[in-house]
Each structure stands twice: as C-alpha cells, then as structure tokens.
Amino acid sequence: MKQNYQIILEREIKKITDAKRRPRLLMHACCAPCSSYVMEYLASVFDMTMYFYNPNISPESELIFRGSELERLIHEMPLSGHVELIRAEYEHERFIEIARGMEQLPEGGERCFKCYELRLRKTAEYAKENGFEYFSTTLSISPHKNSQKLNEIGSELSEEYGIPYLFSDFKKRGGYKRSCELSAEYNLYRQNYCGCIYSKAQSIKSLSVN
C-alpha cells in the first residue's frame, strides 16, 4: 500500500519543533536545483549537512560542476539555519559495477533502484560514523524519481544502520514547482539527464526522435 510520505514528514517535523530541538541531518544531495527547496524547507528545523555523493554522474567534469553549483547556492541563499556541504569521493567504478547487466534497461527501473541504494547506503554509513541523528535524500523532489522506492530503501537502511531515515516526498506541497522557481532565481544549471551514461544516452535518443 502506498504511503503519503509528505504527511509522515510533517508529523516528524512537528514532533521535533514541539521538542524545541535541532537534530543533525545528513541530506544526500544530487544537485543544486533539487537541493534548493529542500534546504529552504528544512534549514529552520535541522542542522543540515548536504552530502554530495553521486558516483553515477559521468563524466567527472559534470560531477565537479554540479557540486560547484550546489556550493554556490549554499553561499548565496539566505537560509534560516547554517548548512554545510561535504563533497564525497568520486567512486564511478562502484556505479558501473552495480549497473552491470542492466545497461539497456529504461530509465526508472531496477538499475535506478540499485543506484538509489548505492547512494543512500553511503549516506547512512557516513551519518552513522559521524553522529548524525537523521539521514535522507533530495531525490524525492524529482517527478522522475520513484519516491515510494526511495523511502522503502531508506527504511531498510535505517534498520540496518540504526539511524532514523527522514521520510519525504519533497515534490508534494508545491516543492518541485518551488525548486524550479529557485533555480531560475539563482540561475542554476539544470541538467537534462540524471547524470549517468545510460540516462544521457536515453535523453539523446529521445531528442533525436522528437
């Protein structure tokens, strides 16, 4: 049965604010546009660290540029709390390994689910090792990402690592629309593919057909 993860998130935020706490949140960040609304929404509730770990992105120059855009945004946005950025190591070979045998699958399928798990596992590991109280990801803001699957993976990793996962569906309540507005306001680079070589090939193919 599908869950409304936005309502679950709102309940968790109310519980935190009623307790007058500011927990430490490690938020996996895929790019600046997706992070914009998430930071605006949550910076008043959590001490946030954006964790830029995306071994799927190729080439490395694309990864570096997306990370730089996120860093610029953090410095330029008037956020209601302090937000830090960690740029994790580039482990492209790990993505290639988990995608092996699924290279031809369409975007949004099992290859993508493996990629979600790879990035969220790394985030959970870092959160556990460094004393964060929650971990989550900005990925659910995208209408192209499977929020139900993301939250299922987050829940499983939460149990495995013993750290709460912050359930979310950030596209709800106008979140995706707001991220587009913020992207325009800060002139953010908005890529036309998720980042991996397989999604880029599919994007190019779609453009040639149209």
XYZ file of N, CA, C and O in Angstrom:
840
model
N 0.834 -1.196 0.000
C 0.000 0.000 0.000
C 0.871 1.248 0.000
O 1.846 1.349 0.757
N 0.528 2.211 -0.861
C 1.313 3.432 -0.951
C 1.141 4.287 0.296
O 0.041 4.420 0.834
N 2.251 4.877 0.721
C 2.247 5.763 1.875
C 2.306 7.209 1.405
O 2.891 7.513 0.366
N 1.729 8.118 2.193
C 1.889 9.545 1.932
C 3.061 10.031 2.776
O 2.909 10.366 3.950
N 4.240 10.045 2.170
C 5.447 10.347 2.926
C 5.559 11.826 3.290
O 6.285 12.172 4.220
N 4.857 12.683 2.573
C 4.857 14.085 2.952
C 4.163 14.289 4.305
O 4.645 15.042 5.157
N 3.066 13.597 4.511
C 2.363 13.699 5.793
C 3.236 13.133 6.915
O 3.310 13.701 8.013
N 3.921 12.023 6.640
C 4.827 11.447 7.637
C 5.926 12.446 7.994
O 6.279 12.613 9.169
N 6.469 13.125 6.985
C 7.498 14.133 7.222
C 6.968 15.278 8.077
O 7.620 15.719 9.026
N 5.778 15.751 7.760
C 5.202 16.867 8.516
C 4.990 16.493 9.982
O 5.214 17.321 10.878
N 4.590 15.265 10.227
C 4.414 14.811 11.612
C 5.750 14.782 12.351
O 5.838 15.155 13.521
N 6.788 14.330 11.656
C 8.119 14.259 12.278
C 8.657 15.662 12.575
O 9.235 15.902 13.642
N 8.439 16.585 11.650
C 8.878 17.963 11.866
C 8.159 18.576 13.057
O 8.777 19.265 13.889
N 6.856 18.326 13.173
C 6.094 18.869 14.305
C 6.621 18.314 15.624
O 6.771 19.048 16.612
N 6.938 17.022 15.640
C 7.466 16.389 16.844
C 8.797 17.037 17.247
O 9.044 17.302 18.429
N 9.622 17.331 16.271
C 10.935 17.934 16.535
C 10.776 19.367 17.021
O 11.409 19.780 18.005
N 9.946 20.142 16.343
C 9.783 21.547 16.726
C 9.084 21.680 18.078
O 9.408 22.574 18.864
N 8.144 20.786 18.373
C 7.482 20.815 19.689
C 8.487 20.546 20.810
O 8.357 21.077 21.913
N 9.483 19.717 20.501
C 10.509 19.389 21.489
C 11.599 20.456 21.567
O 12.512 20.361 22.379
N 11.486 21.480 20.682
C 12.465 22.578 20.627
C 13.891 22.044 20.467
O 14.816 22.456 21.170
N 14.034 21.132 19.512
C 15.338 20.554 19.199
C 15.757 20.938 17.792
O 14.931 21.317 16.965
N 17.069 20.845 17.509
C 17.597 20.988 16.154
C 18.513 19.785 15.887
O 19.727 19.874 16.066
N 17.943 18.666 15.474
C 18.757 17.474 15.226
C 19.713 17.683 14.050
O 19.481 18.521 13.171
N 20.756 16.878 14.026
C 21.706 16.905 12.915
C 21.191 15.977 11.810
O 20.927 14.799 12.040
N 21.067 16.537 10.606
C 20.541 15.803 9.454
C 21.596 15.749 8.355
O 22.107 16.786 7.929
N 21.908 14.543 7.896
C 22.771 14.372 6.729
C 21.871 14.122 5.528
O 21.187 13.101 5.453
N 21.869 15.077 4.611
C 20.975 15.029 3.460
C 21.766 14.742 2.192
O 22.558 15.572 1.742
N 21.568 13.541 1.635
C 22.196 13.259 0.345
C 21.669 14.258 -0.678
O 20.454 14.489 -0.784
N 22.584 14.871 -1.425
C 22.210 15.892 -2.416
C 22.639 15.442 -3.802
O 23.804 15.103 -4.017
N 21.704 15.463 -4.736
C 22.036 15.053 -6.100
C 22.479 16.224 -6.964
O 23.276 16.054 -7.888
N 21.965 17.440 -6.674
C 22.317 18.614 -7.466
C 21.761 19.852 -6.775
O 20.975 19.752 -5.829
N 22.143 21.029 -7.273
C 21.675 22.280 -6.679
C 20.177 22.512 -6.867
O 19.492 22.895 -5.912
N 19.614 22.317 -8.068
C 18.174 22.557 -8.229
C 17.310 21.743 -7.267
O 16.377 22.269 -6.650
N 17.626 20.458 -7.121
C 16.829 19.619 -6.225
C 17.055 19.984 -4.761
O 16.163 19.830 -3.930
N 18.254 20.473 -4.436
C 18.573 20.826 -3.051
C 17.955 22.141 -2.625
O 17.753 22.371 -1.431
N 17.654 23.018 -3.577
C 17.241 24.386 -3.258
C 16.022 24.434 -2.342
O 16.063 25.015 -1.249
N 14.940 23.805 -2.770
C 13.721 23.813 -1.957
C 13.906 23.039 -0.664
O 13.413 23.439 0.392
N 14.619 21.927 -0.735
C 14.816 21.093 0.458
C 15.540 21.885 1.546
O 15.162 21.842 2.724
N 16.559 22.645 1.173
C 17.279 23.463 2.146
C 16.390 24.588 2.675
O 16.377 24.867 3.876
N 15.647 25.220 1.784
C 14.740 26.289 2.205
C 13.708 25.749 3.197
O 13.374 26.406 4.191
N 13.224 24.568 2.955
C 12.168 23.945 3.752
C 12.671 23.491 5.125
O 12.001 23.682 6.146
N 13.870 22.914 5.169
C 14.305 22.219 6.379
C 15.385 22.926 7.200
O 15.674 22.501 8.319
N 15.975 23.983 6.681
C 17.102 24.610 7.387
C 16.704 25.224 8.720
O 17.550 25.407 9.598
N 15.434 25.537 8.894
C 14.980 26.091 10.175
C 14.703 25.001 11.211
O 14.526 25.300 12.394
N 14.684 23.756 10.761
C 14.333 22.634 11.641
C 15.564 21.839 12.064
O 15.669 21.398 13.217
N 16.500 21.665 11.133
C 17.659 20.802 11.360
C 18.965 21.582 11.216
O 19.029 22.580 10.490
N 20.011 21.081 11.833
C 21.380 21.440 11.472
C 21.734 20.540 10.299
O 21.947 19.334 10.467
N 21.774 21.124 9.106
C 21.853 20.341 7.877
C 23.264 20.277 7.313
O 23.976 21.280 7.264
N 23.620 19.092 6.858
C 24.826 18.903 6.066
C 24.409 18.232 4.767
O 23.795 17.164 4.783
N 24.724 18.873 3.659
C 24.416 18.313 2.346
C 25.571 17.405 1.936
O 26.743 17.827 1.947
N 25.247 16.169 1.604
C 26.253 15.151 1.311
C 26.211 14.846 -0.179
O 25.328 14.137 -0.666
N 27.174 15.387 -0.912
C 27.189 15.276 -2.368
C 27.981 14.028 -2.767
O 29.195 14.067 -2.933
N 27.253 12.918 -2.866
C 27.852 11.639 -3.261
C 27.054 11.079 -4.426
O 25.911 10.631 -4.255
N 27.637 11.124 -5.618
C 26.916 10.723 -6.820
C 27.844 10.022 -7.803
O 28.255 10.597 -8.821
N 28.199 8.771 -7.509
C 29.126 8.038 -8.384
C 28.526 7.696 -9.739
O 29.249 7.252 -10.639
N 27.217 7.902 -9.884
C 26.558 7.653 -11.165
C 26.873 8.726 -12.197
O 26.806 8.477 -13.404
N 27.206 9.923 -11.744
C 27.379 11.046 -12.661
C 28.638 10.874 -13.499
O 29.707 10.539 -13.004
N 28.489 11.118 -14.790
C 29.602 10.993 -15.730
C 29.420 12.016 -16.849
O 28.275 12.275 -17.260
N 30.526 12.634 -17.305
C 31.912 12.471 -16.884
C 32.182 13.180 -15.555
O 31.312 13.872 -15.028
N 33.401 13.051 -15.060
C 33.744 13.657 -13.772
C 33.610 15.173 -13.814
O 33.276 15.800 -12.808
N 33.846 15.776 -14.971
C 33.698 17.236 -15.098
C 32.264 17.668 -14.818
O 32.024 18.740 -14.255
N 31.303 16.829 -15.201
C 29.890 17.106 -14.905
C 29.643 17.059 -13.402
O 28.949 17.918 -12.847
N 30.215 16.054 -12.745
C 30.092 15.931 -11.297
C 30.667 17.164 -10.597
O 30.040 17.732 -9.696
N 31.846 17.581 -11.015
C 32.510 18.734 -10.396
C 31.670 19.993 -10.564
O 31.500 20.776 -9.621
N 31.107 20.178 -11.751
C 30.306 21.376 -11.995
C 29.023 21.373 -11.165
O 28.646 22.391 -10.580
N 28.363 20.231 -11.082
C 27.138 20.158 -10.277
C 27.444 20.415 -8.804
O 26.678 21.097 -8.111
N 28.561 19.887 -8.326
C 28.949 20.142 -6.941
C 29.252 21.604 -6.698
O 28.892 22.163 -5.649
N 29.880 22.258 -7.662
C 30.197 23.686 -7.534
C 28.934 24.535 -7.520
O 28.854 25.538 -6.798
N 27.941 24.147 -8.313
C 26.664 24.868 -8.309
C 25.978 24.747 -6.951
O 25.392 25.714 -6.451
N 26.048 23.570 -6.342
C 25.452 23.387 -5.019
C 26.193 24.236 -3.984
O 25.561 24.879 -3.133
N 27.498 24.270 -4.063
C 28.288 25.080 -3.134
C 27.940 26.556 -3.280
O 27.776 27.277 -2.292
N 27.822 27.019 -4.526
C 27.445 28.417 -4.776
C 26.075 28.722 -4.194
O 25.884 29.770 -3.556
N 25.131 27.828 -4.396
C 23.781 28.047 -3.898
C 23.752 28.164 -2.379
O 23.087 29.052 -1.830
N 24.485 27.299 -1.689
C 24.528 27.343 -0.226
C 25.060 28.694 0.256
O 24.565 29.255 1.238
N 26.027 29.227 -0.446
C 26.603 30.521 -0.065
C 25.681 31.693 -0.391
O 25.676 32.701 0.312
N 24.880 31.549 -1.450
C 24.067 32.674 -1.913
C 22.662 32.715 -1.320
O 22.078 33.795 -1.184
N 22.096 31.561 -0.965
C 20.729 31.549 -0.439
C 20.683 32.062 0.998
O 21.507 31.661 1.824
N 19.724 32.918 1.331
C 19.567 33.385 2.722
C 18.818 32.346 3.555
O 17.647 32.515 3.888
N 19.481 31.271 3.894
C 18.851 30.159 4.599
C 18.616 30.496 6.061
O 19.347 31.286 6.659
N 17.595 29.866 6.647
C 17.201 30.167 8.031
C 18.003 29.376 9.058
O 17.672 29.371 10.236
N 19.042 28.698 8.629
C 19.928 27.974 9.525
C 21.227 27.682 8.800
O 21.325 27.829 7.572
N 22.237 27.286 9.541
C 23.533 27.007 8.934
C 23.481 25.682 8.176
O 22.994 24.679 8.702
N 23.963 25.697 6.952
C 24.005 24.499 6.114
C 25.435 24.294 5.625
O 26.061 25.224 5.114
N 25.941 23.087 5.804
C 27.289 22.746 5.354
C 27.224 21.821 4.146
O 26.186 21.221 3.858
N 28.363 21.710 3.465
C 28.463 20.822 2.305
C 29.654 19.893 2.470
O 30.756 20.334 2.826
N 29.428 18.616 2.201
C 30.514 17.634 2.113
C 30.486 17.061 0.704
O 29.466 16.551 0.245
N 31.622 17.164 0.020
C 31.753 16.531 -1.288
C 32.472 15.204 -1.092
O 33.660 15.174 -0.782
N 31.759 14.131 -1.261
C 32.338 12.802 -1.067
C 33.212 12.415 -2.259
O 33.172 13.052 -3.315
N 33.989 11.378 -2.072
C 34.874 10.906 -3.132
C 34.064 10.409 -4.330
O 32.911 9.986 -4.200
N 34.680 10.480 -5.489
C 34.054 10.029 -6.726
C 34.387 8.552 -6.919
O 35.546 8.187 -7.108
N 33.366 7.701 -6.865
C 33.561 6.250 -6.969
C 32.768 5.704 -8.157
O 31.889 4.860 -8.013
N 33.105 6.192 -9.331
C 32.328 5.843 -10.520
C 32.322 4.341 -10.783
O 31.330 3.777 -11.260
N 33.445 3.674 -10.450
C 33.521 2.236 -10.709
C 32.490 1.456 -9.900
O 32.014 0.400 -10.331
N 32.097 1.989 -8.739
C 31.072 1.318 -7.928
C 29.717 1.364 -8.640
O 28.955 0.396 -8.607
N 29.425 2.486 -9.285
C 28.177 2.584 -10.037
C 28.189 1.640 -11.235
O 27.203 0.938 -11.500
N 29.291 1.622 -11.975
C 29.392 0.739 -13.141
C 29.198 -0.718 -12.722
O 28.524 -1.497 -13.400
N 29.726 -1.063 -11.557
C 29.610 -2.439 -11.056
C 28.163 -2.800 -10.737
O 27.685 -3.879 -11.111
N 27.447 -1.909 -10.052
C 26.062 -2.249 -9.680
C 25.118 -2.213 -10.888
O 24.052 -2.822 -10.869
N 25.530 -1.480 -11.943
C 24.682 -1.372 -13.138
C 24.927 -2.494 -14.138
O 24.165 -2.636 -15.101
N 25.980 -3.295 -13.899
C 26.353 -4.340 -14.855
C 25.192 -5.308 -15.110
O 24.561 -5.789 -14.173
N 24.910 -5.534 -16.385
C 23.818 -6.420 -16.775
C 22.490 -5.701 -16.931
O 21.516 -6.278 -17.417
N 22.442 -4.433 -16.498
C 21.200 -3.660 -16.584
C 21.374 -2.398 -17.432
O 20.560 -1.480 -17.375
N 22.436 -2.379 -18.225
C 22.765 -1.179 -19.000
C 21.650 -0.770 -19.965
O 21.456 0.423 -20.229
N 20.915 -1.721 -20.492
C 19.895 -1.428 -21.508
C 18.500 -1.195 -20.926
O 17.558 -0.932 -21.675
N 18.374 -1.304 -19.618
C 17.053 -1.089 -19.013
C 16.641 0.371 -19.148
O 17.479 1.276 -19.099
N 15.344 0.635 -19.322
C 14.882 2.022 -19.423
C 15.037 2.760 -18.096
O 15.107 2.147 -17.024
N 15.117 4.067 -18.195
C 15.241 4.913 -17.005
C 14.040 4.698 -16.083
O 12.905 4.564 -16.532
N 14.317 4.650 -14.778
C 13.251 4.498 -13.797
C 13.013 3.075 -13.340
O 12.098 2.821 -12.559
N 13.848 2.139 -13.789
C 13.667 0.744 -13.438
C 14.670 0.246 -12.410
O 15.177 1.005 -11.580
N 14.980 -1.042 -12.495
C 15.804 -1.692 -11.476
C 17.208 -1.101 -11.379
O 17.779 -1.029 -10.281
N 17.782 -0.666 -12.505
C 19.108 -0.038 -12.440
C 19.075 1.211 -11.575
O 19.984 1.450 -10.769
N 18.040 2.000 -11.731
C 17.892 3.217 -10.926
C 17.712 2.882 -9.449
O 18.259 3.569 -8.577
N 16.967 1.813 -9.159
C 16.761 1.420 -7.757
C 18.088 1.016 -7.107
O 18.352 1.342 -5.956
N 18.935 0.312 -7.874
C 20.259 -0.046 -7.370
C 21.097 1.203 -7.118
O 21.882 1.267 -6.159
N 20.946 2.185 -7.980
C 21.668 3.452 -7.820
C 21.179 4.201 -6.584
O 21.988 4.765 -5.830
N 19.865 4.226 -6.359
C 19.331 4.828 -5.131
C 19.992 4.189 -3.909
O 20.431 4.880 -2.984
N 20.006 2.848 -3.912
C 20.520 2.118 -2.761
C 22.002 2.394 -2.538
O 22.454 2.555 -1.401
N 22.771 2.478 -3.616
C 24.203 2.759 -3.519
C 24.439 4.107 -2.848
O 25.251 4.230 -1.917
N 23.722 5.121 -3.291
C 23.943 6.471 -2.752
C 23.398 6.613 -1.329
O 24.025 7.246 -0.473
N 22.254 6.013 -1.066
C 21.690 6.098 0.276
C 22.489 5.286 1.291
O 22.620 5.694 2.449
N 23.046 4.158 0.865
C 23.865 3.357 1.781
C 25.109 4.131 2.208
O 25.481 4.144 3.380
N 25.749 4.772 1.245
C 26.933 5.574 1.568
C 26.565 6.697 2.535
O 27.322 7.011 3.466
N 25.408 7.296 2.327
C 24.938 8.374 3.200
C 24.673 7.853 4.605
O 25.061 8.485 5.599
N 24.006 6.708 4.695
C 23.718 6.111 6.003
C 25.006 5.764 6.741
O 25.124 5.986 7.953
N 25.977 5.225 6.024
C 27.260 4.871 6.631
C 27.938 6.110 7.216
O 28.422 6.086 8.354
N 27.966 7.175 6.433
C 28.629 8.409 6.893
C 27.866 9.007 8.079
O 28.469 9.477 9.045
N 26.549 8.974 8.004
C 25.728 9.513 9.098
C 25.984 8.757 10.394
O 26.138 9.359 11.468
N 26.043 7.441 10.294
C 26.280 6.604 11.470
C 27.662 6.868 12.065
O 27.820 7.011 13.289
N 28.663 6.956 11.212
C 30.048 7.131 11.663
C 30.300 8.514 12.253
O 31.245 8.690 13.030
N 29.464 9.496 11.905
C 29.740 10.874 12.299
C 28.668 11.495 13.186
O 28.600 12.714 13.323
N 27.854 10.670 13.795
C 26.953 11.129 14.838
C 25.753 11.938 14.397
O 25.203 12.719 15.181
N 25.315 11.747 13.152
C 24.094 12.422 12.708
C 22.879 11.697 13.289
O 22.917 10.501 13.545
N 21.799 12.451 13.466
C 20.590 11.886 14.064
C 19.566 11.424 13.029
O 18.645 10.668 13.365
N 19.698 11.913 11.806
C 18.832 11.511 10.689
C 19.667 11.493 9.417
O 20.678 12.191 9.310
N 19.192 10.732 8.428
C 19.720 10.854 7.066
C 18.547 10.816 6.098
O 17.462 10.313 6.417
N 18.763 11.386 4.915
C 17.705 11.400 3.902
C 18.333 11.757 2.560
O 19.551 11.769 2.414
N 17.491 12.040 1.566
C 17.970 12.410 0.231
C 17.038 13.427 -0.409
O 15.827 13.426 -0.148
N 17.609 14.258 -1.267
C 16.815 15.229 -2.031
C 16.119 14.584 -3.225
O 15.289 15.219 -3.877
N 16.435 13.351 -3.539
C 15.965 12.731 -4.780
C 14.446 12.699 -4.920
O 13.929 12.731 -6.042
N 13.724 12.658 -3.806
C 12.267 12.526 -3.905
C 11.585 13.781 -4.437
O 10.387 13.762 -4.706
N 12.345 14.866 -4.616
C 11.715 16.071 -5.169
C 11.465 15.935 -6.665
O 10.609 16.623 -7.226
N 12.187 15.044 -7.312
C 12.068 14.904 -8.763
C 10.837 14.095 -9.153
O 10.613 13.009 -8.608
N 10.045 14.585 -10.111
C 8.908 13.790 -10.591
C 9.350 12.561 -11.367
O 8.539 11.686 -11.674
N 10.654 12.478 -11.679
C 11.181 11.334 -12.424
C 11.730 10.240 -11.509
O 12.162 9.198 -11.985
N 11.713 10.491 -10.197
C 12.232 9.517 -9.251
C 11.076 8.850 -8.496
O 10.067 9.492 -8.208
N 11.254 7.592 -8.164
C 10.222 6.788 -7.501
C 10.301 7.003 -5.989
O 11.133 6.392 -5.309
N 9.463 7.877 -5.461
C 9.519 8.215 -4.039
C 9.183 7.034 -3.140
O 9.755 6.889 -2.049
N 8.252 6.190 -3.571
C 7.922 5.018 -2.763
C 9.145 4.116 -2.595
O 9.446 3.653 -1.496
N 9.858 3.884 -3.692
C 11.043 3.027 -3.642
C 12.154 3.674 -2.824
O 12.832 3.002 -2.036
N 12.360 4.969 -2.992
C 13.377 5.682 -2.220
C 13.137 5.530 -0.722
O 14.062 5.247 0.046
N 11.899 5.706 -0.306
C 11.581 5.618 1.115
C 11.645 4.185 1.640
O 12.011 3.966 2.792
N 11.301 3.222 0.800
C 11.449 1.821 1.194
C 12.926 1.492 1.448
O 13.278 0.850 2.438
N 13.797 1.945 0.546
C 15.234 1.706 0.703
C 15.741 2.424 1.951
O 16.511 1.867 2.743
N 15.301 3.677 2.139
C 15.710 4.432 3.319
C 15.307 3.736 4.605
O 16.078 3.683 5.571
N 14.107 3.177 4.637
C 13.617 2.467 5.817
C 14.464 1.226 6.107
O 14.817 0.951 7.258
N 14.796 0.477 5.068
C 15.614 -0.734 5.236
C 17.007 -0.381 5.760
O 17.535 -1.050 6.658
N 17.603 0.677 5.216
C 18.932 1.091 5.658
C 18.895 1.659 7.069
O 19.848 1.506 7.836
N 17.790 2.297 7.414
C 17.616 2.814 8.770
C 17.697 1.687 9.790
O 18.372 1.804 10.823
N 17.027 0.592 9.496
C 17.073 -0.566 10.391
C 18.470 -1.190 10.428
O 18.966 -1.584 11.486
N 19.103 -1.249 9.280
C 20.428 -1.873 9.192
C 21.482 -1.081 9.962
O 22.331 -1.665 10.648
N 21.426 0.249 9.860
C 22.468 1.089 10.464
C 22.055 1.687 11.811
O 22.877 2.302 12.487
N 20.803 1.544 12.174
C 20.359 2.044 13.464
C 20.304 3.550 13.562
O 20.593 4.127 14.619
N 19.926 4.198 12.467
C 19.789 5.657 12.452
C 18.511 6.011 11.713
O 18.225 5.433 10.659
N 17.692 6.924 12.240
C 16.410 7.234 11.603
C 16.565 7.812 10.196
O 17.439 8.652 9.955
N 15.715 7.354 9.310
C 15.615 7.919 7.964
C 14.491 8.946 7.975
O 13.398 8.679 8.475
N 14.758 10.121 7.429
C 13.732 11.166 7.348
C 12.909 10.916 6.083
O 13.341 11.218 4.972
N 11.729 10.334 6.267
C 10.853 10.047 5.131
C 10.427 11.340 4.456
O 10.237 12.366 5.120
N 10.258 11.276 3.143
C 9.925 12.509 2.429
C 9.320 12.206 1.068
O 9.519 11.134 0.500
N 8.593 13.179 0.576
C 8.219 13.245 -0.839
C 8.221 14.733 -1.158
O 7.177 15.380 -1.193
N 9.410 15.274 -1.348
C 9.594 16.718 -1.402
C 8.882 17.397 -2.568
O 8.698 18.615 -2.562
N 8.486 16.622 -3.582
C 7.774 17.230 -4.695
C 6.372 17.695 -4.296
O 5.775 18.547 -4.962
N 5.831 17.125 -3.200
C 4.492 17.479 -2.743
C 4.456 18.898 -2.175
O 5.482 19.496 -1.874
N 3.247 19.425 -1.989
C 3.037 20.776 -1.450
C 3.750 21.828 -2.292
O 4.243 22.829 -1.774
N 3.829 21.590 -3.603
C 4.455 22.562 -4.499
C 5.964 22.580 -4.428
O 6.594 23.523 -4.928
N 6.570 21.530 -3.847
C 8.013 21.511 -3.674
C 8.779 21.535 -4.991
O 9.754 22.290 -5.125
N 8.342 20.734 -5.950
C 9.049 20.718 -7.241
C 8.906 22.065 -7.948
O 9.884 22.597 -8.489
N 7.707 22.618 -7.910
C 7.477 23.935 -8.528
C 8.376 24.985 -7.885
O 8.981 25.822 -8.575
N 8.494 24.951 -6.569
C 9.341 25.921 -5.868
C 10.806 25.735 -6.240
O 11.549 26.718 -6.386
N 11.227 24.489 -6.410
C 12.620 24.247 -6.810
C 12.906 24.840 -8.187
O 14.012 25.349 -8.429
N 11.927 24.798 -9.074
C 12.086 25.410 -10.397
C 12.186 26.930 -10.282
O 12.991 27.573 -10.982
N 11.381 27.511 -9.395
C 11.431 28.957 -9.179
C 12.782 29.386 -8.615
O 13.367 30.387 -9.062
N 13.280 28.639 -7.642
C 14.578 28.957 -7.043
C 15.713 28.759 -8.046
O 16.683 29.530 -8.057
N 15.580 27.765 -8.898
C 16.593 27.533 -9.928
C 16.681 28.719 -10.868
O 17.779 29.143 -11.260
N 15.526 29.283 -11.217
C 15.516 30.468 -12.080
C 16.067 31.683 -11.342
O 16.837 32.476 -11.907
N 15.678 31.834 -10.079
C 16.125 32.987 -9.288
C 17.638 33.019 -9.127
O 18.259 34.090 -9.195
N 18.255 31.845 -8.928
C 19.702 31.782 -8.712
C 20.467 31.335 -9.960
O 21.663 31.085 -9.895
N 19.746 31.286 -11.072
C 20.368 30.941 -12.363
C 21.166 29.643 -12.267
O 22.335 29.567 -12.661
N 20.518 28.609 -11.730
C 21.189 27.337 -11.526
C 21.220 26.509 -12.803
O 20.280 26.521 -13.599
N 22.292 25.782 -12.964
C 22.414 24.830 -14.064
C 21.449 23.678 -13.830
O 21.492 23.008 -12.799
N 20.535 23.473 -14.785
C 19.579 22.360 -14.714
C 19.910 21.383 -15.834
O 19.701 21.676 -17.007
N 20.445 20.232 -15.465
C 20.850 19.221 -16.429
C 19.631 18.556 -17.061
O 18.566 18.530 -16.464
N 19.811 18.025 -18.254
C 18.682 17.375 -18.943
C 18.769 15.852 -18.876
O 18.088 15.154 -19.619
N 19.630 15.334 -18.002
C 19.682 13.893 -17.748
C 20.120 13.701 -16.307
O 20.713 14.588 -15.711
N 19.814 12.536 -15.728
C 20.040 12.356 -14.297
C 21.509 12.427 -13.946
O 21.874 12.861 -12.857
N 22.370 11.983 -14.866
C 23.795 12.048 -14.593
C 24.572 10.877 -15.146
O 25.740 11.003 -15.495
N 23.948 9.704 -15.257
C 24.694 8.524 -15.690
C 24.735 8.427 -17.215
O 23.940 9.037 -17.924
N 25.672 7.637 -17.689
C 25.862 7.498 -19.132
C 24.638 6.881 -19.805
O 24.345 7.167 -20.965
N 23.907 6.070 -19.063
C 22.741 5.396 -19.636
C 21.560 6.369 -19.779
O 20.855 6.347 -20.784
N 21.373 7.222 -18.774
C 20.295 8.218 -18.874
C 20.626 9.264 -19.930
O 19.732 9.773 -20.614
N 21.924 9.583 -20.078
C 22.324 10.551 -21.103
C 22.038 9.997 -22.496
O 21.511 10.707 -23.361
N 22.352 8.720 -22.696
C 22.088 8.093 -23.987
C 20.593 8.083 -24.293
O 20.173 8.338 -25.421
N 19.775 7.810 -23.256
C 18.323 7.802 -23.448
C 17.811 9.196 -23.751
O 16.927 9.382 -24.589
N 18.392 10.221 -23.094
C 17.994 11.604 -23.337
C 18.320 12.026 -24.770
O 17.503 12.647 -25.445
N 19.513 11.658 -25.236
C 19.918 11.985 -26.605
C 19.021 11.289 -27.623
O 18.596 11.888 -28.620
N 18.684 10.029 -27.333
C 17.801 9.270 -28.221
C 16.423 9.905 -28.303
O 15.828 10.021 -29.382
N 15.899 10.354 -27.150
C 14.574 10.994 -27.129
C 14.574 12.285 -27.942
O 13.625 12.579 -28.658
N 15.655 13.054 -27.813
C 15.752 14.310 -28.552
C 15.816 14.060 -30.047
O 15.221 14.792 -30.837
N 16.530 13.015 -30.462
C 16.665 12.719 -31.897
C 15.336 12.249 -32.485
O 15.017 12.542 -33.630
N 14.542 11.530 -31.678
C 13.221 11.067 -32.133
C 12.275 12.247 -32.295
O 11.509 12.323 -33.247
N 12.348 13.205 -31.344
C 11.476 14.362 -31.405
C 11.951 15.367 -32.458
O 11.195 16.182 -32.918
